[in-house]
Coordinates of C-alpha atoms in Angstrom, one line a residue:
M1 CA 3.4 -19.7 23.2
P2 CA 0.6 -17.7 25.0
D3 CA 1.4 -16.5 28.6
S4 CA -1.1 -15.9 31.3
A5 CA -2.4 -12.7 29.6
G6 CA -3.0 -14.7 26.4
A7 CA -0.6 -12.9 24.0
P8 CA 2.8 -14.1 22.8
P9 CA 5.2 -12.9 25.5
D10 CA 7.4 -10.9 23.2
L11 CA 4.6 -8.8 21.5
A12 CA 3.8 -6.4 24.3
T13 CA 7.4 -6.0 25.0
F14 CA 8.2 -5.3 21.3
V15 CA 5.4 -2.6 21.1
R16 CA 6.4 -1.0 24.4
E17 CA 10.2 -1.2 24.3
L18 CA 11.4 -1.2 20.7
R19 CA 14.1 1.5 20.5
Y20 CA 15.7 3.3 17.5
E21 CA 19.2 2.4 18.8
T22 CA 18.4 -1.3 18.4
L23 CA 17.3 -1.0 14.8
P24 CA 19.7 -2.2 12.0
A25 CA 20.8 0.7 9.8
D26 CA 19.2 -0.9 6.7
V27 CA 15.8 -1.2 8.6
V28 CA 15.9 2.5 9.3
A29 CA 16.7 3.2 5.7
C30 CA 13.7 1.0 4.7
A31 CA 11.5 3.1 7.0
R32 CA 12.6 6.3 5.3
R33 CA 12.1 4.9 1.9
C34 CA 8.6 3.7 2.8
L35 CA 7.8 7.0 4.3
L36 CA 8.9 9.1 1.3
D37 CA 7.0 6.7 -1.1
L38 CA 3.8 7.0 1.0
V39 CA 4.0 10.8 1.1
G40 CA 4.3 11.0 -2.6
T41 CA 1.4 8.7 -3.1
A42 CA -0.7 10.6 -0.6
A43 CA 0.0 13.9 -2.4
A44 CA -1.0 12.6 -5.8
G45 CA -3.9 10.6 -4.3
S46 CA -5.3 13.6 -2.4
R47 CA -6.6 15.1 -5.7
L48 CA -8.6 12.0 -6.7
P49 CA -12.4 11.7 -6.1
A50 CA -12.2 8.9 -3.6
A51 CA -9.8 10.9 -1.4
R52 CA -11.9 14.1 -1.6
L53 CA -15.1 12.3 -0.7
A54 CA -13.5 10.5 2.2
A55 CA -12.0 13.7 3.6
G56 CA -15.3 15.5 3.3
H57 CA -17.1 12.6 5.1
A58 CA -14.5 12.6 7.9
V59 CA -14.9 16.3 8.5
E60 CA -18.7 16.2 8.4
H61 CA -19.4 13.0 10.2
M62 CA -16.3 12.0 12.2
G63 CA -15.7 15.0 14.4
G64 CA -14.2 14.7 17.9
R65 CA -14.8 16.7 21.0
A66 CA -12.0 15.5 23.2
R67 CA -9.4 15.3 20.6
E68 CA -8.9 16.2 16.9
A69 CA -6.2 15.6 14.3
S70 CA -5.4 17.2 11.0
L71 CA -6.2 15.4 7.8
L72 CA -3.4 14.4 5.5
F73 CA -2.7 17.1 2.9
D74 CA -6.1 18.7 3.6
G75 CA -5.9 21.4 6.3
R76 CA -9.2 20.5 8.0
R77 CA -9.6 18.5 11.2
A78 CA -11.6 15.5 12.4
S79 CA -11.4 13.0 15.3
P80 CA -8.2 11.0 15.3
A81 CA -10.0 8.0 13.9
G82 CA -11.6 10.2 11.2
A83 CA -8.2 11.7 10.3
A84 CA -6.7 8.2 10.0
F85 CA -9.7 7.1 7.9
A86 CA -9.3 10.1 5.5
G87 CA -5.5 9.8 5.3
A88 CA -5.6 6.1 4.4
A89 CA -8.3 6.8 1.8
A90 CA -6.0 9.5 0.2
I91 CA -3.1 7.0 0.0
D92 CA -5.3 4.1 -1.2
A93 CA -6.9 6.4 -3.8
L94 CA -3.8 6.0 -6.0
D95 CA -2.5 2.4 -6.1
S96 CA 1.1 3.4 -6.0
H97 CA 2.0 2.6 -2.4
D98 CA 4.3 -0.2 -1.1
G99 CA 3.2 -3.7 -0.3
H100 CA 4.2 -7.2 0.7
V101 CA 3.7 -10.3 -1.5
L102 CA 2.6 -12.7 1.3
T103 CA 0.0 -10.3 2.7
K104 CA -1.2 -9.6 -0.8
G105 CA -1.7 -6.1 0.4
H106 CA -0.4 -3.0 2.1
A107 CA 0.8 -2.0 5.5
G108 CA 2.0 1.6 5.3
V109 CA -1.2 3.0 3.8
A110 CA -2.9 2.7 7.3
V111 CA 0.2 2.9 9.5
L112 CA 1.3 6.4 8.5
P113 CA -2.1 8.2 8.8
A114 CA -2.9 6.5 12.1
L115 CA 0.5 7.5 13.5
L116 CA 0.0 11.1 12.4
A117 CA -3.4 11.1 14.0
Y118 CA -2.2 9.8 17.4
L119 CA 0.7 12.3 17.4
D120 CA -1.3 15.4 16.5
G121 CA -0.5 18.2 19.0
L122 CA 2.3 16.2 20.6
H123 CA 6.0 16.6 20.2
C124 CA 7.6 13.5 18.7
A125 CA 11.3 13.0 18.4
S126 CA 12.3 12.1 14.8
R127 CA 13.9 8.8 15.7
E128 CA 10.9 7.8 17.7
F129 CA 8.7 8.6 14.7
L130 CA 10.9 6.2 12.5
T131 CA 10.8 3.6 15.2
C132 CA 7.0 3.7 15.2
I133 CA 6.9 3.3 11.4
V134 CA 9.1 0.2 11.7
M135 CA 6.9 -1.2 14.5
G136 CA 3.7 -0.6 12.5
Y137 CA 5.1 -2.4 9.4
E138 CA 6.1 -5.3 11.5
L139 CA 2.7 -5.7 13.2
A140 CA 0.7 -5.2 10.1
T141 CA 2.7 -7.5 7.9
R142 CA 2.7 -10.3 10.4
A143 CA -1.0 -9.9 11.0
G144 CA -1.6 -10.1 7.3
I145 CA 0.4 -13.2 6.8
A146 CA -1.3 -14.8 9.9
L147 CA -4.8 -13.9 8.7
H148 CA -4.2 -15.5 5.2
A149 CA -2.7 -18.6 6.9
S150 CA -5.7 -19.0 9.2
V151 CA -8.8 -18.4 7.1
A152 CA -9.8 -19.6 3.6
D153 CA -11.1 -16.3 2.3
Y154 CA -8.8 -13.6 0.9
H155 CA -9.6 -10.4 2.8
C156 CA -8.7 -6.7 2.1
S157 CA -5.7 -5.0 3.8
G158 CA -7.9 -3.2 6.2
A159 CA -8.7 -6.5 7.9
W160 CA -5.1 -6.8 9.2
N161 CA -3.4 -3.4 9.0
A162 CA -6.0 -2.4 11.6
L163 CA -4.0 -4.3 14.2
A164 CA -0.9 -2.2 13.5
C165 CA -2.9 1.0 14.0
A166 CA -4.1 -0.3 17.4
A167 CA -0.6 -1.3 18.4
L168 CA 0.7 2.2 17.5
G169 CA -2.0 3.6 19.9
A170 CA -0.8 1.2 22.5
R171 CA 2.7 2.7 22.3
V172 CA 1.8 6.4 21.9
L173 CA -1.2 6.8 24.3
P174 CA 0.2 4.6 26.1
L175 CA -1.8 1.6 27.0
T176 CA -1.1 -1.1 29.6
D177 CA -0.2 -4.5 28.4
A178 CA -3.7 -5.7 29.2
Q179 CA -5.3 -2.8 27.4
A180 CA -3.0 -3.4 24.4
R181 CA -4.2 -7.0 24.2
H182 CA -7.8 -5.8 24.1
A183 CA -7.0 -3.1 21.5
L184 CA -5.6 -5.8 19.2
G185 CA -8.6 -8.0 19.7
I186 CA -11.0 -5.1 19.0
A187 CA -9.1 -4.1 15.9
E188 CA -9.2 -7.6 14.6
Y189 CA -12.9 -8.1 15.3
W190 CA -14.0 -4.7 13.9
G191 CA -11.5 -4.6 11.0
P192 CA -13.2 -4.8 7.6
R193 CA -13.1 -8.3 6.2
G194 CA -13.8 -7.0 2.7
Q195 CA -14.0 -9.4 -0.3
I196 CA -11.0 -8.0 -2.1
L197 CA -11.3 -10.3 -5.1
R198 CA -14.8 -8.8 -5.7
V199 CA -13.2 -5.3 -6.0
C200 CA -10.4 -6.7 -8.3
E201 CA -13.1 -7.9 -10.7
T202 CA -15.4 -4.9 -10.3
P203 CA -13.3 -2.0 -9.1
S204 CA -14.7 0.9 -7.0
M205 CA -13.7 3.4 -4.4
V206 CA -13.8 0.9 -1.6
K207 CA -10.4 -0.3 -2.9
D208 CA -8.4 -2.3 -0.3
G209 CA -10.4 -1.3 2.8
S210 CA -7.5 0.4 4.4
S211 CA -9.4 3.5 5.3
W212 CA -11.7 1.4 7.5
G213 CA -8.7 -0.5 8.8
A214 CA -7.1 2.7 10.0
Y215 CA -10.4 3.8 11.5
A216 CA -11.0 0.5 13.3
G217 CA -7.4 0.4 14.6
V218 CA -7.4 3.9 16.1
T219 CA -10.9 3.4 17.5
A220 CA -9.8 0.1 19.0
A221 CA -6.9 1.7 20.9
L222 CA -9.1 4.6 22.2
M223 CA -11.8 2.2 23.3
A224 CA -9.4 -0.1 25.0
A225 CA -8.0 2.9 26.8
S226 CA -11.4 3.6 28.2
G227 CA -11.8 0.0 29.5
F228 CA -13.6 -1.6 26.5
T229 CA -12.6 -5.3 26.1
G230 CA -12.1 -7.3 22.9
A231 CA -9.3 -9.8 23.4
P232 CA -8.1 -12.1 22.0
A233 CA -6.8 -11.3 18.6
I234 CA -6.8 -14.7 16.9
T235 CA -4.2 -13.8 14.3
V236 CA -1.8 -13.0 17.2
E237 CA -2.6 -15.5 19.9
R238 CA -3.3 -18.6 17.8
E239 CA -0.9 -18.0 15.0
A240 CA 2.3 -17.7 17.1
V241 CA 4.5 -19.2 14.4
H242 CA 4.2 -15.9 12.5
W243 CA 5.4 -13.9 15.6
N244 CA 8.2 -16.0 17.0
D245 CA 11.0 -14.0 15.3
L246 CA 9.5 -10.6 16.0
G247 CA 12.4 -8.2 16.7
T248 CA 15.0 -10.4 14.9
R249 CA 13.5 -10.7 11.4
F250 CA 12.3 -7.3 10.1
R251 CA 9.5 -7.7 7.6
I252 CA 9.8 -4.1 6.5
R253 CA 12.8 -5.2 4.5
E254 CA 10.5 -7.4 2.4
Q255 CA 8.2 -4.6 1.2
Y256 CA 8.1 -3.9 -2.6
F257 CA 7.8 -0.5 -4.3
K258 CA 5.7 0.1 -7.4
A259 CA 7.0 1.6 -10.7
Y260 CA 3.4 2.3 -11.8
P261 CA 0.3 3.4 -9.9
V262 CA -1.8 0.3 -10.6
C263 CA -2.3 -3.0 -8.9
R264 CA 1.0 -4.9 -8.4
W265 CA -0.5 -7.9 -10.2
A266 CA -0.6 -6.0 -13.5
Q267 CA 3.0 -4.8 -13.3
P268 CA 4.8 -7.9 -14.6
A269 CA 2.8 -7.6 -17.8
I270 CA 3.6 -3.9 -18.1
E271 CA 7.3 -4.7 -17.7
A272 CA 7.1 -7.5 -20.3
A273 CA 5.3 -5.3 -22.9
L274 CA 7.6 -2.4 -22.5
A275 CA 10.7 -4.7 -22.8
L276 CA 9.3 -6.1 -26.1
S277 CA 8.6 -2.6 -27.5
R278 CA 12.1 -1.3 -26.6
E279 CA 13.9 -4.4 -27.8
H280 CA 12.2 -4.6 -31.2
G281 CA 11.4 -0.9 -31.8
F282 CA 7.7 -1.2 -32.7
G283 CA 5.1 1.3 -31.8
A284 CA 1.5 0.9 -30.7
D285 CA 0.1 1.6 -34.2
D286 CA 2.2 -1.3 -35.5
I287 CA 0.5 -3.9 -33.3
A288 CA -2.2 -6.2 -34.5
T289 CA -2.8 -8.4 -31.4
V290 CA -1.5 -8.7 -27.9
A291 CA -1.7 -11.8 -25.7
I292 CA -0.9 -11.7 -21.9
E293 CA -0.2 -14.8 -19.9
S294 CA -0.2 -14.4 -16.1
F295 CA -1.6 -15.8 -12.9
R296 CA -5.3 -16.2 -12.3
E297 CA -5.7 -13.2 -10.0
A298 CA -4.0 -10.9 -12.5
I299 CA -6.2 -12.2 -15.3
D300 CA -9.3 -11.4 -13.3
L301 CA -8.3 -7.7 -12.7
G302 CA -11.1 -5.5 -14.1
S303 CA -12.7 -8.4 -15.8
R304 CA -16.2 -6.9 -15.4
C305 CA -15.2 -3.5 -16.7
R306 CA -13.2 -3.8 -19.9
Y307 CA -13.0 0.0 -20.6
P308 CA -12.2 2.0 -17.4
A309 CA -14.7 4.7 -16.8
A310 CA -12.9 6.1 -13.6
T311 CA -9.5 6.0 -12.1
D312 CA -10.3 3.2 -9.7
E313 CA -11.2 1.0 -12.6
A314 CA -8.0 2.0 -14.5
Q315 CA -5.9 1.1 -11.4
Y316 CA -7.5 -2.4 -11.0
S317 CA -7.1 -3.4 -14.7
L318 CA -4.7 -5.6 -16.6
T319 CA -5.5 -4.7 -20.2
F320 CA -5.7 -0.9 -19.7
P321 CA -2.2 -0.3 -18.2
V322 CA -0.5 -2.6 -20.7
A323 CA -2.2 -0.8 -23.6
C324 CA -1.4 2.5 -22.0
A325 CA 2.2 1.5 -21.6
L326 CA 2.5 0.5 -25.3
V327 CA 0.8 3.7 -26.5
A328 CA 2.5 6.3 -24.1
G329 CA 5.6 4.4 -23.1
R330 CA 4.7 5.0 -19.5
V331 CA 2.0 4.5 -16.9
G332 CA 1.8 7.4 -14.4
A333 CA -0.7 9.3 -12.3
D334 CA -1.9 11.3 -15.2
E335 CA -2.5 8.1 -17.3
V336 CA -4.7 6.4 -14.7
N337 CA -6.6 9.5 -13.8
T338 CA -9.2 8.8 -16.5
T339 CA -12.8 9.9 -16.5
G340 CA -13.8 7.4 -19.2
V341 CA -12.5 9.2 -22.2
L342 CA -9.9 6.8 -23.5
D343 CA -7.3 7.5 -26.1
P344 CA -8.6 5.7 -29.2
R345 CA -5.3 3.9 -29.6
V346 CA -5.5 2.6 -26.0
R347 CA -9.0 1.4 -26.7
R348 CA -8.0 -0.4 -29.9
L349 CA -5.2 -2.3 -28.0
I350 CA -7.6 -3.3 -25.2
D351 CA -9.9 -4.8 -27.9
A352 CA -6.9 -6.5 -29.5
T353 CA -5.7 -8.1 -26.2
T354 CA -6.5 -11.6 -25.1
L355 CA -5.8 -12.9 -21.6
V356 CA -4.6 -16.4 -20.7
E357 CA -4.0 -18.0 -17.3
A358 CA -0.6 -19.7 -17.1
G359 CA -0.8 -22.6 -14.7
E360 CA 2.9 -22.3 -13.8
F361 CA 2.5 -18.6 -12.9
S362 CA -0.7 -19.3 -10.8
R363 CA 1.2 -22.0 -8.8
R364 CA 3.9 -19.5 -7.9
F365 CA 1.5 -16.8 -6.7
P366 CA 1.5 -15.0 -4.2
A367 CA 5.2 -15.4 -3.4
E368 CA 6.0 -14.7 -7.0
R369 CA 4.1 -12.7 -9.7
W370 CA 5.0 -13.4 -13.3
A371 CA 3.7 -12.5 -16.8
R372 CA 4.6 -13.2 -20.4
V373 CA 3.5 -11.0 -23.3
R374 CA 3.2 -12.0 -27.0
V375 CA 2.8 -9.3 -29.7
V376 CA 1.9 -9.8 -33.4
L377 CA 2.5 -6.8 -35.7
R378 CA 0.4 -5.8 -38.6
D379 CA 3.2 -7.0 -40.9
G380 CA 2.9 -10.5 -39.5
R381 CA 6.0 -10.5 -37.3
G382 CA 5.6 -11.9 -33.8
F383 CA 7.5 -11.4 -30.6
E384 CA 7.4 -13.1 -27.2
S385 CA 8.8 -11.7 -24.0
A386 CA 10.7 -13.7 -21.5
P387 CA 8.8 -14.3 -18.3
A388 CA 8.8 -11.0 -16.3
Q389 CA 8.5 -9.9 -12.8
A390 CA 7.8 -6.4 -11.6
R391 CA 10.6 -4.2 -10.5
G392 CA 11.0 -2.8 -7.0
G393 CA 10.9 -5.9 -4.9
P394 CA 13.6 -7.2 -2.5
E395 CA 14.9 -9.4 -5.3
N396 CA 15.2 -6.4 -7.8
P397 CA 15.1 -3.3 -5.6
F398 CA 14.9 0.3 -6.7
S399 CA 17.8 2.6 -5.8
D400 CA 17.3 5.5 -3.5
D401 CA 17.5 7.8 -6.6
E402 CA 14.6 5.8 -8.3
I403 CA 12.5 6.1 -5.1
A404 CA 13.2 9.9 -5.1
Q405 CA 12.4 10.3 -8.8
K406 CA 9.1 8.5 -8.3
Y407 CA 8.3 10.7 -5.3
H408 CA 8.9 13.9 -7.2
A409 CA 6.9 12.7 -10.2
L410 CA 3.9 12.1 -7.8
A411 CA 4.3 15.0 -5.4
G412 CA 5.8 17.7 -7.5
P413 CA 2.8 18.4 -9.7
V414 CA 0.5 18.6 -6.7
L415 CA 2.6 20.3 -4.0
G416 CA 5.0 22.3 -6.2
T417 CA 8.7 21.6 -6.7
A418 CA 9.9 23.6 -3.7
R419 CA 7.5 22.1 -1.2
A420 CA 8.1 18.6 -2.4
A421 CA 11.9 19.1 -2.1
R422 CA 11.4 20.5 1.5
I423 CA 9.4 17.4 2.5
E424 CA 12.1 15.1 1.0
A425 CA 14.8 17.0 3.0
L426 CA 12.8 16.6 6.2
V427 CA 12.4 12.8 5.7
A428 CA 16.1 12.6 5.1
A429 CA 16.8 14.5 8.3
L430 CA 14.7 12.3 10.6
T431 CA 17.8 10.3 11.5
T432 CA 19.8 13.3 12.6
D433 CA 17.5 16.2 13.6
D434 CA 14.9 15.6 16.3
A435 CA 13.0 18.7 15.2
A436 CA 12.5 17.4 11.7
C437 CA 9.5 15.2 12.7
D438 CA 7.4 18.1 13.9
A439 CA 8.3 20.2 10.8
L440 CA 7.4 17.2 8.6
R441 CA 4.0 16.7 10.3
D442 CA 3.2 20.4 9.8
E443 CA 4.0 20.0 6.1
L444 CA 1.8 16.9 5.8
A445 CA -1.1 18.6 7.4
R446 CA -1.2 21.6 5.0
P447 CA -3.3 21.3 1.9
P448 CA -1.8 21.6 -1.6
P449 CA -1.8 25.0 -3.1

């Protein structure tokens, strides 16, 4: 596949020449859905400690003389790479953003803040903005699949969504094809190859590494523009099989959306537990024991911190969100925003829960994520769920109304009902009003009241 420049021949063309008019209508719709979901997550995430600390660090230590950009939902400014870093940290602070099963991670969390950072101070037509969103998802998703196919270790999302951030710079700045090739190579080399399973076992604010992925990707594009070299990107140039259908198969169609702001791996068990509770009409206080069967990676979530002492631990847990769902009937941003003071009923159910790896479910991971829940009541009755998958994937998608309801549940309490509705209207107008993009970016730059 490589041509004389070293990159698959369609990649540079795709980055440079992708046009809104060539995008299928459902792909554009996917971009708008992803965008609205990311904005809601960013709004809710912006109030969490990890987001505030990252924003403060960007302002104090990532300033820029030549160029600056506004931080997402903050009002302050930093260098473009610093603004991308802080924006990705805000989205990553609340594990409610979209993802892809084969990447085992997230594209949009870095794509959106990087794109906003590049465009700061520039006019951008609304349809071009949506086109860049689509392009970013395509590059990030394919880079993630290629990375997991080419190395044994499972790396954080920042290791591969950095390449999408570099590609966005290649389009916006713009870069020559040769510079774009070096930008991708720099982003791949400097992207954080974080040990994501370590964080799944022992959660902390480093989360999925997407803040550093965004920083590395934007930095890579800016460095390549100045003549810095870094080609080749191995995941692009030596994994051509994952790029051959670029422009004909749109991976943005394959993203999933989350019903709950916790790791996707925990969500099948939440669905199974809630289904049992609804079907048989028992409450949390009626439960004697809970057993969760799932795949190995889900079983290991939060295995080294049984009782979440901070929101990051609550989001990377299996027992906590299931117990929370059985007690409260829901798992939302308020439920996971814990400071270690757990509802005694939630703590009791955590203690009453056992975790079992199901070999069948482990064999189906990562393409499929399954769980089964068994509950025994105090009166001796026992119930077992059917094997459950999480809602919101391509096989069981949310409606547009459900995406909107989730967005307002996240954004409304932080931004206010009127501002949240105004942002939703601007996202909807991106396909018809070329001025909507600039107005939307202004809204996303302003801090919450």
